Coordinates of C-alpha atoms in Angstrom, one line a residue:
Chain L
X1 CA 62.1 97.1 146.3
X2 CA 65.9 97.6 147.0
X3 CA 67.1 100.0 149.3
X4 CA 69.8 100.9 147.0
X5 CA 69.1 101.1 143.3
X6 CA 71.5 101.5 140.6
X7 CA 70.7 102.5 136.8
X8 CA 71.2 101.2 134.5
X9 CA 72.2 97.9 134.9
X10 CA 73.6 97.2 131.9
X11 CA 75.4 99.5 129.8
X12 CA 78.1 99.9 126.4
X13 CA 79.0 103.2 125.3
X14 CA 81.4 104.2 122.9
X15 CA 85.1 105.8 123.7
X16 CA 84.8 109.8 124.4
X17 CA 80.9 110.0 125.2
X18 CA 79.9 111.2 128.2
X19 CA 78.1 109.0 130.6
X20 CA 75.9 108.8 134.0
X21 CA 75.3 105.9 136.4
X22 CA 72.9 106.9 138.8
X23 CA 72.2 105.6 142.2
X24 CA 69.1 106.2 144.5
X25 CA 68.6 105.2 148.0
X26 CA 65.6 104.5 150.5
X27 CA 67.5 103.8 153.7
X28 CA 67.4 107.7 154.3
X29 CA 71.0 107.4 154.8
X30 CA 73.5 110.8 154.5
X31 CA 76.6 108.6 153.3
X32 CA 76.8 107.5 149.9
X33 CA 79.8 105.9 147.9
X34 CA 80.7 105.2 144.4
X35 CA 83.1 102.0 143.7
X36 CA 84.7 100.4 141.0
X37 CA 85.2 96.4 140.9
X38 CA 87.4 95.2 138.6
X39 CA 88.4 91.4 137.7
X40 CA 91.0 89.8 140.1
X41 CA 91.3 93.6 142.5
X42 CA 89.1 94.5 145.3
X43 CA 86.7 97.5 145.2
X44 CA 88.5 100.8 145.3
X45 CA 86.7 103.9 145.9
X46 CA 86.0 106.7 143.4
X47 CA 84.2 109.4 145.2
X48 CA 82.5 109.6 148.6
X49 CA 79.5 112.4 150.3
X50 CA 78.7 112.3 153.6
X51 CA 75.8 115.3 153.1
X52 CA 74.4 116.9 150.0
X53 CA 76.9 119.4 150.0
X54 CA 79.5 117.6 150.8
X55 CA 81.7 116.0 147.8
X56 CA 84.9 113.8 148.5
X57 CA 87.6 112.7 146.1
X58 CA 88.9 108.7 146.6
X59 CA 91.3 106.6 145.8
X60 CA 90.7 106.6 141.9
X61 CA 89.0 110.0 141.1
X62 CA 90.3 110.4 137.6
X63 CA 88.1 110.6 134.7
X64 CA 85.5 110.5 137.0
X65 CA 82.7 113.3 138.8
X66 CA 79.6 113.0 141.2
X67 CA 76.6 114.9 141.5
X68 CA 74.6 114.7 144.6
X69 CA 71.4 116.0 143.8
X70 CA 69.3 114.9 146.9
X71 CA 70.2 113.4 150.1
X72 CA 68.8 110.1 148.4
X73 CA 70.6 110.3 144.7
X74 CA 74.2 110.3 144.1
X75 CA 75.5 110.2 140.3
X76 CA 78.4 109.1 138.5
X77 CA 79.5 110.6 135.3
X78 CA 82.4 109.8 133.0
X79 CA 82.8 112.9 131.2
X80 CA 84.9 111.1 128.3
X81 CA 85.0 107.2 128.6
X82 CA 87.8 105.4 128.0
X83 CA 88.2 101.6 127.8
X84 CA 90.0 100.7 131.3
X85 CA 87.0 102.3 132.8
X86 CA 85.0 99.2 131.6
X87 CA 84.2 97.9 135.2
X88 CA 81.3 97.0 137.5
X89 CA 80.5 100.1 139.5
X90 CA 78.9 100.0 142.7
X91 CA 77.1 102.6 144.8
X92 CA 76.7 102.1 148.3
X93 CA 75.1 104.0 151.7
X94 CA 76.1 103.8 155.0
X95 CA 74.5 105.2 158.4
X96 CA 76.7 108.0 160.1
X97 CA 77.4 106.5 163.5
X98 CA 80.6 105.0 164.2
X99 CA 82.6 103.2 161.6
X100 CA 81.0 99.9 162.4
X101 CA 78.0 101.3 161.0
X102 CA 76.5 98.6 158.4
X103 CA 77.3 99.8 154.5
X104 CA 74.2 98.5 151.9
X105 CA 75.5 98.1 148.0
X106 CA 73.4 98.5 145.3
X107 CA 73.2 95.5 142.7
X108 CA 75.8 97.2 140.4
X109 CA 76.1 98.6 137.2
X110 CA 78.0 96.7 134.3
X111 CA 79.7 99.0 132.0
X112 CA 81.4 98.6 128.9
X113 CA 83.4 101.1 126.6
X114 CA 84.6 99.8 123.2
Chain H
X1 CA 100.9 100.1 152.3
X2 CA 97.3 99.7 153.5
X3 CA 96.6 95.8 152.1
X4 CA 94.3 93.2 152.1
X5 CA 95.0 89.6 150.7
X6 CA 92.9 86.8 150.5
X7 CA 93.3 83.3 149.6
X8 CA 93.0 80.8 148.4
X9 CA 91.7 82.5 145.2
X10 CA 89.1 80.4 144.2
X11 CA 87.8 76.8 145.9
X12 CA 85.5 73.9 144.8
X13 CA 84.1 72.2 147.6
X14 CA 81.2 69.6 147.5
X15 CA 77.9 70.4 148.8
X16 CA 77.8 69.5 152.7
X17 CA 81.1 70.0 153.3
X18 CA 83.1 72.9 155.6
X19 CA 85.9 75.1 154.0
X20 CA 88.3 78.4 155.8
X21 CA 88.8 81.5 153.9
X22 CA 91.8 83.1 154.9
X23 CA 92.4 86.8 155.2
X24 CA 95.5 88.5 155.8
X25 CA 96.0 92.5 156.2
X26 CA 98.1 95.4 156.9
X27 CA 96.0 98.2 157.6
X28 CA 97.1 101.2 159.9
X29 CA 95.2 102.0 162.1
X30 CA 92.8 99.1 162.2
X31 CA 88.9 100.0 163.4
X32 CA 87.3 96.7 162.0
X33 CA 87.4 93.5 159.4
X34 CA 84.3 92.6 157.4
X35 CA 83.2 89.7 155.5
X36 CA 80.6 90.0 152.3
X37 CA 79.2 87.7 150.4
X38 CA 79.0 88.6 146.7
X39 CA 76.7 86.9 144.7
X40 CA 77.6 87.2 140.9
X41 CA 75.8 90.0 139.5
X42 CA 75.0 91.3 142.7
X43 CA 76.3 93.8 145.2
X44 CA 78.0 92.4 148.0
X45 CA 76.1 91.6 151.3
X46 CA 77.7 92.0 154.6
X47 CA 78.0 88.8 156.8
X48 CA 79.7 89.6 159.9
X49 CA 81.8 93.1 161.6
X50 CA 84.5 92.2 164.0
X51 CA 86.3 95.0 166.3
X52 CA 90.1 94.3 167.5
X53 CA 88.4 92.9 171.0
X54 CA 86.3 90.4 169.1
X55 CA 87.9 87.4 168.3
X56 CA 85.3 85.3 166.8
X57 CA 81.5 86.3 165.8
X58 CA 79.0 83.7 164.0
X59 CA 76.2 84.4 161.6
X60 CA 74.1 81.3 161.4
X61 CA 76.7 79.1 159.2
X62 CA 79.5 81.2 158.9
X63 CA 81.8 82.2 161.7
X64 CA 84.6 84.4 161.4
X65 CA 87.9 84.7 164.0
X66 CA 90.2 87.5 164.1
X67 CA 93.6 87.3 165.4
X68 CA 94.5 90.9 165.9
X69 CA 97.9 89.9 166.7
X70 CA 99.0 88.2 163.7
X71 CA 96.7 90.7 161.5
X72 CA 94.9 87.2 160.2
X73 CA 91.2 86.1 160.0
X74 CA 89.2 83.5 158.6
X75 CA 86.1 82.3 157.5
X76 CA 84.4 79.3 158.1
X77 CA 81.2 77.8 156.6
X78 CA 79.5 74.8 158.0
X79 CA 77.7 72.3 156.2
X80 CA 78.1 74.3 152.5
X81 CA 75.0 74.8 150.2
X82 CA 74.9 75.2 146.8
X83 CA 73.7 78.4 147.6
X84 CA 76.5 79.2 149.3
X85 CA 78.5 79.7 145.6
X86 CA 79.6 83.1 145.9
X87 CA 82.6 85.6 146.2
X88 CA 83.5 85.9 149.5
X89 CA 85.8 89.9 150.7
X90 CA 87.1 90.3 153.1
X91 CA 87.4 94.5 154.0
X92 CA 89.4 96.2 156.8
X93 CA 88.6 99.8 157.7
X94 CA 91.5 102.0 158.4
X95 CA 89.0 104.4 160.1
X96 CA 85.6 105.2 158.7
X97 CA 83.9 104.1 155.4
X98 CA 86.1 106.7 153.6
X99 CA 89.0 104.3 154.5
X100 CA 87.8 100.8 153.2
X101 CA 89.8 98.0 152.2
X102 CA 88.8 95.7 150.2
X103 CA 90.6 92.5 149.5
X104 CA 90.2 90.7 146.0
X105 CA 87.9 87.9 147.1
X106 CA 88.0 84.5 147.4
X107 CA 85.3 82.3 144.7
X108 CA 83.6 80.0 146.6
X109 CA 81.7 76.8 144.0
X110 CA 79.6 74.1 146.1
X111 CA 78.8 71.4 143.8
X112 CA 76.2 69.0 144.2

């Protein structure tokens, strides 16, 4: 099993619904991360927790809000998509010691708006 | 600006054969450079971490050099594999996993 899983994998939604990408974790990690990917740009950061109470806004928070349910499940919702969020999203964990600390991604989540 | 560029932007290199990815940043402060290896359709998987004292770290084929000087590293890979097709990103971390940067890869094809 992966230590970080992502669901769905796949996933089209129309313009204006609301959506959720979820994200769980087995590392028993307290840092989790939400990316974006998009062609021909590196990964840029949407929103960050470093505890389950914690809640951290990145470089591209627009459009875009978390949940953190558990210290193992971090969500991503679009409230009301739009098409330039079509993007692969990637959630991510990290350990909490030092900044060399290894980061483990999940397998991604495709998502399309039309 | 905190950036990361890569090049070249993609490469086709035949199976057995070594190749350099080049990295170039400006990140203030720098704490360390990554490489991952992205597999399509996957998340990317971390290959080596330098610090500014390292200057050069190996993970079985690939080795990766820093030049903390020049802000430059590279990545070599020995003897290339088919399996070795992949996106390659290079990240520097201004600080902490809150403060990645992530370059725009380099795609790496190994043909037979």
């Amino acid at each position: 099993d992966a230590d970080v899983t992502q669901t769905p994998r796949n996933r089209i939604t129309k313009t204006g619904k609301r959506i959720m990408l979820e994200c769980s974790q087995t590392k028993g990690h307290d840092r989790m991360y939400w990316y974006r990917q998009d062609p021909g740009l590196g990964l840029r950061l949407i929103y960050y927790s470093f505890d389950v109470k914690d809640i951290n806004k990145g470089e591209i928070s627009d459009g875009y809000s978390v949940s953190r349910q558990a210290q193992a499940k971090f969500s991503l919702s679009l409230e009301s998509a739009i098409p330039n969020q079509t993007a692969l999203y990637f959630c991510a964990t990290s350990g909490e010691t030092g900044s060399s600390t290894e980061a483990f991604f999940g397998q991604g989540t495709r998502l399309t708006v039309v | 600006k905190n950036q990361v560029e890569q090049s070249p932007q993609s490469l086709i290199i035949l199976e057995g054969k070594n190749c350099t990815l080049q990295c170039n940043y400006t990140v203030s402060p720098f704490s360390n450079l990554r490489w991952y290896k992205q597999d399509t359709g996957r998340g990317p998987v971390s290959l080596t971490i330098m610090t500014f004292s390292e200057n050069t770290k190996s993970n079985g084929r690939y080795t990766a050099t820093l030049d903390a000087d020049t802000k430059q590293s590279s990545l070599h890979i020995t003897a290339s594999q088919l399996s070795d097709s992949a996106s390659y990103i290079c990240v520097v971390s201004a600080g902490g996993y809150n403060k990645l940067i992530f370059g725009a890869g380099t795609r790496l094809a190994v043909h037979p």
